[in-house]
Amino acid sequence: MALSPWLPAARIKTRRHGSSISACITVTTPTQKVRLGKSSVEVSPVGIGAWSWGDTSYWNEGTWNDRKLRDAKEAFTASVESGLDFFDTAEVYGSKFASGAVNSETLLGRFIKEIKQEEQSKIVVATKFAALPWRFGRGSVVKALKDSLERLNLSSVDLYQLHWPGIWGNEGYLDGLGDAVEQGLVKAVGVSNYKVDRLKRSHDQLKRRGVVLASNQVNYSLIYRKPEENSVKQACDDLGITLIAYSPIAQGILSGKYTPSNPPKGPRGGIYNAGFLSKLSPVLIKLKQLGEKYDKTSTQVALNWLVAQKNVVPIPGAKSAQQAIEIAGALGWNLTADEVEELRDIAKRVSPVVGFPVENL
């Protein structure tokens, strides 16, 4: 996965409450993409995860309002203007099923339609199928995808993924992905939260049909390196499957914003509590030191560390224009090999938090 040359730095402005504000961060814009696995789909080296858009069960402190909607739209616009064209959503994000306020797919579709038409074709959209126990067979995948397309107001998407392994019926779900490709509803297909044995079986089943398994989306960050420990990262590299990293800055924890006396609110506070944040201090200090060396933020350093692992596309969330522009600033420069290893060595001393339980299915 080679990175590209970069265009000159550009300032990006957003509008809020009728007045123009500067994002106050200078970024560079990528001119070349990376390919998802062996598929034809190319994306920016870092994408944007849209989990928080419209969600009230985990994000946004349980509320969704006009201000948060404006912020999300500005995040989308700033991402596009910064050269980040890859957006990942899912049918369950923000859905009523997940106790959300507005479906993330609906918001993303709306945001796409509200930008200039010549820019719309550049957007790369990924969404996901929820492998719920009452969904059976290949037809359930195609039907769910068509419902997602209706919410997105699109005729097709670039990447459709199985969000997690089903308790049963996984072979049928994979057949459904193949059907979606043949029907022209999607350009490429992937899985998410798949461990090595499931990943290899999925790859082989799709290959027999002539369909490429493009990606495996898993929890991966400097302080959650389970994909390295359980050989998922190695399997992706060996099979030519791109690893898409969700929670790449540990849900904001690696930004340095939170401290033992100021842990995150809501469900995240139960995971990244004061005790964990105390133990994380050496990692946060090193991220800050490297950020000062390169005139970057801790977030940008943490994302650059992931990109340095090769064959990895991080998809951090962005809830504002400033966050989106900051994310874009993770590209266009590189940590040294020694710095990459030093960060890993320091992070190894911190016991990881518990991941998404479906990783173990």
Tab-separated table of C-alpha atoms in Angstrom:
chain	number	residue	atom	x	y	z
A	1	MET	CA	0.000	0.000	0.000
A	2	ALA	CA	2.050	2.926	-1.261
A	3	LEU	CA	1.399	6.482	-0.183
A	4	SER	CA	1.233	9.264	-2.654
A	5	PRO	CA	2.833	12.626	-3.353
A	6	TRP	CA	1.008	15.548	-1.795
A	7	LEU	CA	-0.322	18.848	-2.968
A	8	PRO	CA	0.691	22.121	-1.290
A	9	ALA	CA	-0.886	22.920	2.058
A	10	ALA	CA	-4.332	24.475	1.951
A	11	ARG	CA	-6.465	26.246	4.519
A	12	ILE	CA	-10.026	25.065	4.854
A	13	LYS	CA	-12.895	27.170	6.119
A	14	THR	CA	-16.233	26.085	7.468
A	15	ARG	CA	-19.353	28.058	8.272
A	16	ARG	CA	-21.237	28.004	11.535
A	17	HIS	CA	-24.214	30.072	12.650
A	18	GLY	CA	-23.865	32.252	9.584
A	19	SER	CA	-20.278	33.354	10.169
A	20	SER	CA	-17.096	32.100	8.557
A	21	ILE	CA	-14.588	30.455	10.868
A	22	SER	CA	-11.135	29.142	10.064
A	23	ALA	CA	-10.383	25.585	11.061
A	24	CYS	CA	-6.978	26.892	12.201
A	25	ILE	CA	-5.194	23.765	11.004
A	26	THR	CA	-3.110	23.599	7.839
A	27	VAL	CA	-3.322	20.294	6.010
A	28	THR	CA	-2.066	18.664	2.853
A	29	THR	CA	-4.333	17.008	0.342
A	30	PRO	CA	-3.662	13.494	-0.954
A	31	THR	CA	-3.440	13.086	-4.727
A	32	GLN	CA	-3.226	9.294	-4.935
A	33	LYS	CA	-5.260	6.530	-3.341
A	34	VAL	CA	-4.661	3.095	-1.905
A	35	ARG	CA	-6.457	0.005	-3.145
A	36	LEU	CA	-8.710	-2.110	-0.941
A	37	GLY	CA	-7.182	-5.553	-1.216
A	38	LYS	CA	-7.212	-6.898	-4.757
A	39	SER	CA	-10.435	-5.090	-5.653
A	40	SER	CA	-10.754	-2.128	-7.998
A	41	VAL	CA	-11.840	0.212	-5.187
A	42	GLU	CA	-9.333	2.916	-4.261
A	43	VAL	CA	-9.621	5.128	-1.194
A	44	SER	CA	-7.736	7.823	0.677
A	45	PRO	CA	-5.065	6.308	2.972
A	46	VAL	CA	-7.176	7.342	5.975
A	47	GLY	CA	-10.968	7.329	5.958
A	48	ILE	CA	-13.724	8.601	8.235
A	49	GLY	CA	-15.933	6.420	10.396
A	50	ALA	CA	-19.522	7.647	10.713
A	51	TRP	CA	-20.534	5.625	13.792
A	52	SER	CA	-21.194	8.731	15.878
A	53	TRP	CA	-23.395	10.503	13.329
A	54	GLY	CA	-26.953	10.267	14.622
A	55	ASP	CA	-26.042	7.875	17.433
A	56	THR	CA	-27.310	8.425	20.961
A	57	SER	CA	-26.666	5.032	22.526
A	58	TYR	CA	-22.875	5.323	22.757
A	59	TRP	CA	-21.886	8.753	21.429
A	60	ASN	CA	-23.163	12.323	21.781
A	61	GLU	CA	-23.971	11.969	25.479
A	62	GLY	CA	-27.365	10.521	24.657
A	63	THR	CA	-28.704	13.480	22.704
A	64	TRP	CA	-28.879	14.545	19.065
A	65	ASN	CA	-29.782	18.092	18.059
A	66	ASP	CA	-29.402	20.650	15.288
A	67	ARG	CA	-25.971	21.742	16.469
A	68	LYS	CA	-24.601	18.193	16.375
A	69	LEU	CA	-26.168	17.734	12.944
A	70	ARG	CA	-24.396	20.880	11.678
A	71	ASP	CA	-21.151	19.689	13.213
A	72	ALA	CA	-21.460	16.309	11.491
A	73	LYS	CA	-22.164	17.926	8.147
A	74	GLU	CA	-19.185	20.255	8.573
A	75	ALA	CA	-17.048	17.230	9.450
A	76	PHE	CA	-18.105	15.559	6.203
A	77	THR	CA	-17.459	18.666	4.109
A	78	ALA	CA	-14.074	19.324	5.695
A	79	SER	CA	-13.100	15.682	5.162
A	80	VAL	CA	-13.876	15.887	1.452
A	81	GLU	CA	-12.089	19.206	1.060
A	82	SER	CA	-9.084	17.751	2.908
A	83	GLY	CA	-8.876	14.861	0.453
A	84	LEU	CA	-10.401	12.205	2.687
A	85	ASP	CA	-12.949	10.528	0.429
A	86	PHE	CA	-13.620	7.217	2.208
A	87	PHE	CA	-16.626	7.066	4.552
A	88	ASP	CA	-17.636	4.007	6.532
A	89	THR	CA	-21.118	3.612	7.998
A	90	ALA	CA	-23.493	0.752	8.866
A	91	GLU	CA	-27.191	0.012	8.898
A	92	VAL	CA	-27.202	-0.146	12.717
A	93	TYR	CA	-25.394	3.161	13.331
A	94	GLY	CA	-27.916	5.630	14.673
A	95	SER	CA	-30.774	3.242	13.915
A	96	LYS	CA	-33.866	2.820	16.059
A	97	PHE	CA	-32.800	-0.777	16.567
A	98	ALA	CA	-29.664	0.523	18.300
A	99	SER	CA	-31.607	3.225	20.185
A	100	GLY	CA	-30.223	5.944	17.932
A	101	ALA	CA	-31.760	9.219	16.795
A	102	VAL	CA	-31.036	9.316	13.051
A	103	ASN	CA	-29.584	6.568	10.896
A	104	SER	CA	-25.983	7.338	9.976
A	105	GLU	CA	-26.595	6.071	6.440
A	106	THR	CA	-29.394	8.592	6.009
A	107	LEU	CA	-27.161	11.432	7.152
A	108	LEU	CA	-24.246	10.378	4.950
A	109	GLY	CA	-26.523	10.110	1.929
A	110	ARG	CA	-27.909	13.561	2.628
A	111	PHE	CA	-24.450	15.083	3.038
A	112	ILE	CA	-23.298	13.583	-0.256
A	113	LYS	CA	-26.261	15.028	-2.141
A	114	GLU	CA	-25.620	18.470	-0.666
A	115	ILE	CA	-22.106	18.871	-2.094
A	116	LYS	CA	-21.265	19.822	-5.664
A	117	GLN	CA	-22.249	17.184	-8.187
A	118	GLU	CA	-18.719	16.865	-9.553
A	119	GLU	CA	-17.513	16.028	-6.043
A	120	GLN	CA	-20.193	13.405	-5.375
A	121	SER	CA	-18.651	10.857	-7.723
A	122	LYS	CA	-15.359	11.004	-5.797
A	123	ILE	CA	-16.910	9.817	-2.529
A	124	VAL	CA	-16.228	6.191	-1.610
A	125	VAL	CA	-18.976	4.713	0.565
A	126	ALA	CA	-18.750	1.601	2.701
A	127	THR	CA	-21.583	0.216	4.778
A	128	LYS	CA	-22.290	-2.971	6.685
A	129	PHE	CA	-24.807	-5.791	7.077
A	130	ALA	CA	-25.883	-6.665	10.628
A	131	ALA	CA	-25.750	-10.449	11.050
A	132	LEU	CA	-28.772	-10.584	13.357
A	133	PRO	CA	-29.893	-14.059	14.505
A	134	TRP	CA	-33.246	-13.864	12.728
A	135	ARG	CA	-31.694	-13.122	9.354
A	136	PHE	CA	-31.283	-16.202	7.202
A	137	GLY	CA	-29.783	-16.875	3.806
A	138	ARG	CA	-28.264	-14.950	0.968
A	139	GLY	CA	-31.478	-13.068	0.278
A	140	SER	CA	-31.305	-11.312	3.648
A	141	VAL	CA	-27.982	-9.737	2.658
A	142	VAL	CA	-29.248	-8.415	-0.673
A	143	LYS	CA	-32.450	-7.097	0.919
A	144	ALA	CA	-30.530	-5.334	3.683
A	145	LEU	CA	-28.178	-3.803	1.129
A	146	LYS	CA	-31.092	-2.500	-0.923
A	147	ASP	CA	-32.547	-0.942	2.253
A	148	SER	CA	-29.170	0.675	2.964
A	149	LEU	CA	-29.017	2.022	-0.587
A	150	GLU	CA	-32.446	3.564	-0.145
A	151	ARG	CA	-31.314	5.329	3.032
A	152	LEU	CA	-28.094	6.446	1.356
A	153	ASN	CA	-30.023	7.528	-1.749
A	154	LEU	CA	-27.487	5.701	-3.906
A	155	SER	CA	-27.802	3.055	-6.614
A	156	SER	CA	-24.725	1.176	-5.376
A	157	VAL	CA	-21.963	1.372	-2.790
A	158	ASP	CA	-18.249	0.797	-3.126
A	159	LEU	CA	-17.806	-1.652	-0.233
A	160	TYR	CA	-20.358	-3.840	1.558
A	161	GLN	CA	-19.228	-5.682	4.663
A	162	LEU	CA	-20.567	-8.294	7.043
A	163	HIS	CA	-20.470	-6.324	10.306
A	164	TRP	CA	-19.717	-9.346	12.480
A	165	PRO	CA	-19.848	-13.138	12.131
A	166	GLY	CA	-23.299	-14.621	12.415
A	167	ILE	CA	-24.158	-17.150	15.098
A	168	TRP	CA	-25.172	-19.304	12.130
A	169	GLY	CA	-25.707	-18.942	8.405
A	170	ASN	CA	-22.381	-17.366	7.508
A	171	GLU	CA	-22.027	-19.324	4.274
A	172	GLY	CA	-25.353	-17.917	3.125
A	173	TYR	CA	-24.270	-14.391	4.046
A	174	LEU	CA	-21.146	-14.792	1.917
A	175	ASP	CA	-23.290	-16.040	-0.960
A	176	GLY	CA	-25.338	-12.879	-0.499
A	177	LEU	CA	-22.217	-10.750	-0.869
A	178	GLY	CA	-21.444	-12.536	-4.118
A	179	ASP	CA	-25.009	-11.986	-5.328
A	180	ALA	CA	-24.701	-8.268	-4.517
A	181	VAL	CA	-21.565	-8.022	-6.649
A	182	GLU	CA	-23.194	-9.840	-9.560
A	183	GLN	CA	-26.270	-7.614	-9.359
A	184	GLY	CA	-24.120	-4.492	-9.553
A	185	LEU	CA	-25.167	-3.257	-6.118
A	186	VAL	CA	-21.607	-3.104	-4.806
A	187	LYS	CA	-18.096	-2.907	-6.254
A	188	ALA	CA	-16.267	-4.786	-3.511
A	189	VAL	CA	-17.090	-6.822	-0.411
A	190	GLY	CA	-15.512	-7.287	2.978
A	191	VAL	CA	-16.007	-8.636	6.467
A	192	SER	CA	-15.574	-7.171	9.925
A	193	ASN	CA	-14.474	-8.602	13.262
A	194	TYR	CA	-13.385	-11.851	11.598
A	195	LYS	CA	-10.615	-13.876	13.187
A	196	VAL	CA	-8.144	-15.903	11.136
A	197	ASP	CA	-10.073	-19.128	10.552
A	198	ARG	CA	-13.276	-17.347	9.534
A	199	LEU	CA	-11.313	-14.909	7.398
A	200	LYS	CA	-9.606	-17.685	5.451
A	201	ARG	CA	-12.851	-19.617	4.931
A	202	SER	CA	-14.609	-16.479	3.719
A	203	HIS	CA	-11.757	-15.660	1.369
A	204	ASP	CA	-11.778	-19.164	-0.088
A	205	GLN	CA	-15.556	-19.367	-0.486
A	206	LEU	CA	-15.729	-16.051	-2.331
A	207	LYS	CA	-12.680	-16.907	-4.432
A	208	ARG	CA	-14.370	-20.068	-5.729
A	209	ARG	CA	-17.075	-17.798	-7.053
A	210	GLY	CA	-14.597	-15.372	-8.578
A	211	VAL	CA	-15.277	-12.671	-5.994
A	212	VAL	CA	-12.458	-10.886	-4.170
A	213	LEU	CA	-12.588	-10.428	-0.394
A	214	ALA	CA	-11.273	-6.882	-0.203
A	215	SER	CA	-11.140	-6.082	3.500
A	216	ASN	CA	-11.472	-7.098	7.128
A	217	GLN	CA	-12.469	-4.271	9.461
A	218	VAL	CA	-11.217	-4.797	13.009
A	219	ASN	CA	-10.400	-2.917	16.198
A	220	TYR	CA	-6.763	-1.848	15.865
A	221	SER	CA	-4.777	0.938	17.470
A	222	LEU	CA	-1.475	1.585	19.192
A	223	ILE	CA	-2.986	0.350	22.462
A	224	TYR	CA	-5.196	-2.395	21.008
A	225	ARG	CA	-2.975	-4.603	18.927
A	226	LYS	CA	-5.004	-7.805	19.048
A	227	PRO	CA	-4.898	-8.120	15.220
A	228	GLU	CA	-1.133	-8.541	15.549
A	229	GLU	CA	-1.374	-10.947	18.486
A	230	ASN	CA	-4.036	-13.233	16.978
A	231	SER	CA	-2.417	-13.208	13.506
A	232	VAL	CA	-5.339	-11.440	11.786
A	233	LYS	CA	-2.977	-8.738	10.527
A	234	GLN	CA	-0.593	-11.353	9.127
A	235	ALA	CA	-3.447	-13.266	7.490
A	236	CYS	CA	-4.684	-10.066	5.830
A	237	ASP	CA	-1.188	-9.373	4.509
A	238	ASP	CA	-0.753	-12.943	3.246
A	239	LEU	CA	-4.141	-13.046	1.502
A	240	GLY	CA	-3.994	-9.552	0.021
A	241	ILE	CA	-6.859	-8.283	2.181
A	242	THR	CA	-6.769	-4.703	3.461
A	243	LEU	CA	-7.148	-4.289	7.209
A	244	ILE	CA	-9.523	-1.414	7.926
A	245	ALA	CA	-8.854	-0.202	11.470
A	246	TYR	CA	-11.797	1.017	13.512
A	247	SER	CA	-11.247	2.868	16.811
A	248	PRO	CA	-7.718	3.742	15.590
A	249	ILE	CA	-7.239	6.400	18.269
A	250	ALA	CA	-9.017	4.250	20.879
A	251	GLN	CA	-12.256	6.251	20.669
A	252	GLY	CA	-10.422	9.524	21.281
A	253	ILE	CA	-8.295	8.329	24.179
A	254	LEU	CA	-4.995	8.677	22.294
A	255	SER	CA	-5.765	12.319	21.508
A	256	GLY	CA	-4.510	13.282	24.962
A	257	LYS	CA	-7.772	15.031	25.723
A	258	TYR	CA	-8.606	12.787	28.656
A	259	THR	CA	-6.851	12.395	32.001
A	260	PRO	CA	-7.494	10.375	35.177
A	261	SER	CA	-9.281	13.422	36.589
A	262	ASN	CA	-11.163	14.013	33.331
A	263	PRO	CA	-12.179	10.659	31.827
A	264	PRO	CA	-14.610	10.488	28.901
A	265	LYS	CA	-18.317	10.666	29.620
A	266	GLY	CA	-20.917	8.040	28.841
A	267	PRO	CA	-20.139	4.380	28.097
A	268	ARG	CA	-16.529	5.170	27.187
A	269	GLY	CA	-15.917	6.265	30.778
A	270	GLY	CA	-16.568	2.741	31.961
A	271	ILE	CA	-13.932	1.367	29.594
A	272	TYR	CA	-11.292	4.070	29.695
A	273	ASN	CA	-11.573	4.870	33.399
A	274	ALA	CA	-9.234	6.787	35.682
A	275	GLY	CA	-7.187	3.694	36.504
A	276	PHE	CA	-6.598	2.853	32.855
A	277	LEU	CA	-5.758	6.450	31.970
A	278	SER	CA	-3.165	6.547	34.764
A	279	LYS	CA	-1.421	3.486	33.328
A	280	LEU	CA	-1.625	4.996	29.834
A	281	SER	CA	0.311	8.118	30.824
A	282	PRO	CA	3.716	7.019	29.366
A	283	VAL	CA	2.094	6.380	25.982
A	284	LEU	CA	0.368	9.762	25.967
A	285	ILE	CA	3.574	11.513	26.977
A	286	LYS	CA	5.491	9.902	24.106
A	287	LEU	CA	2.770	10.748	21.591
A	288	LYS	CA	2.921	14.364	22.721
A	289	GLN	CA	6.724	14.448	22.482
A	290	LEU	CA	6.696	13.093	18.944
A	291	GLY	CA	3.922	15.508	18.044
A	292	GLU	CA	6.062	18.405	19.194
A	293	LYS	CA	8.982	17.110	17.116
A	294	TYR	CA	6.920	16.992	13.914
A	295	ASP	CA	4.564	19.887	14.742
A	296	LYS	CA	1.686	17.405	14.865
A	297	THR	CA	-0.997	16.470	17.391
A	298	SER	CA	-1.110	13.246	19.388
A	299	THR	CA	-4.021	12.101	17.232
A	300	GLN	CA	-1.981	12.603	14.074
A	301	VAL	CA	0.970	10.689	15.520
A	302	ALA	CA	-1.242	7.770	16.590
A	303	LEU	CA	-2.804	7.541	13.125
A	304	ASN	CA	0.557	7.845	11.402
A	305	TRP	CA	1.780	4.916	13.529
A	306	LEU	CA	-1.048	2.774	12.129
A	307	VAL	CA	-0.407	3.787	8.530
A	308	ALA	CA	3.231	2.801	9.091
A	309	GLN	CA	2.097	-0.796	9.714
A	310	LYS	CA	1.304	-1.071	5.965
A	311	ASN	CA	-1.861	-2.537	4.449
A	312	VAL	CA	-3.899	-0.653	7.077
A	313	VAL	CA	-6.541	2.030	6.442
A	314	PRO	CA	-7.589	3.722	9.705
A	315	ILE	CA	-11.119	5.142	9.907
A	316	PRO	CA	-11.288	7.468	12.917
A	317	GLY	CA	-14.535	9.219	13.677
A	318	ALA	CA	-14.962	12.940	13.104
A	319	LYS	CA	-17.689	14.925	14.844
A	320	SER	CA	-16.525	18.379	13.705
A	321	ALA	CA	-14.651	20.106	10.902
A	322	GLN	CA	-11.664	20.647	13.165
A	323	GLN	CA	-11.432	16.936	13.915
A	324	ALA	CA	-11.703	16.037	10.238
A	325	ILE	CA	-8.925	18.425	9.263
A	326	GLU	CA	-6.765	17.194	12.109
A	327	ILE	CA	-7.217	13.625	10.857
A	328	ALA	CA	-6.074	14.642	7.364
A	329	GLY	CA	-2.906	16.003	8.959
A	330	ALA	CA	-1.899	12.457	9.880
A	331	LEU	CA	-0.788	12.033	6.259
A	332	GLY	CA	2.040	13.525	4.221
A	333	TRP	CA	4.811	12.741	6.700
A	334	ASN	CA	6.254	9.659	8.396
A	335	LEU	CA	7.507	8.547	11.773
A	336	THR	CA	10.909	6.876	11.611
A	337	ALA	CA	11.138	3.099	11.952
A	338	ASP	CA	12.777	3.547	15.355
A	339	GLU	CA	9.938	5.805	16.532
A	340	VAL	CA	7.331	3.300	15.351
A	341	GLU	CA	8.994	0.539	17.367
A	342	GLU	CA	9.552	2.759	20.404
A	343	LEU	CA	5.839	3.566	20.529
A	344	ARG	CA	4.984	-0.119	20.274
A	345	ASP	CA	7.408	-1.000	23.083
A	346	ILE	CA	5.940	1.631	25.390
A	347	ALA	CA	2.368	0.596	24.544
A	348	LYS	CA	3.134	-3.056	25.311
A	349	ARG	CA	3.413	-2.137	28.990
A	350	VAL	CA	-0.277	-1.145	29.057
A	351	SER	CA	-2.833	-3.934	29.417
A	352	PRO	CA	-5.415	-3.539	26.636
A	353	VAL	CA	-9.095	-2.970	27.293
A	354	VAL	CA	-11.698	-5.571	26.363
A	355	GLY	CA	-12.645	-5.443	22.688
A	356	PHE	CA	-15.903	-6.045	20.844
A	357	PRO	CA	-17.126	-9.503	22.023
A	358	VAL	CA	-17.982	-10.655	18.474
A	359	GLU	CA	-14.266	-10.687	17.703
A	360	ASN	CA	-14.224	-14.044	19.462
A	361	LEU	CA	-17.049	-15.708	17.520
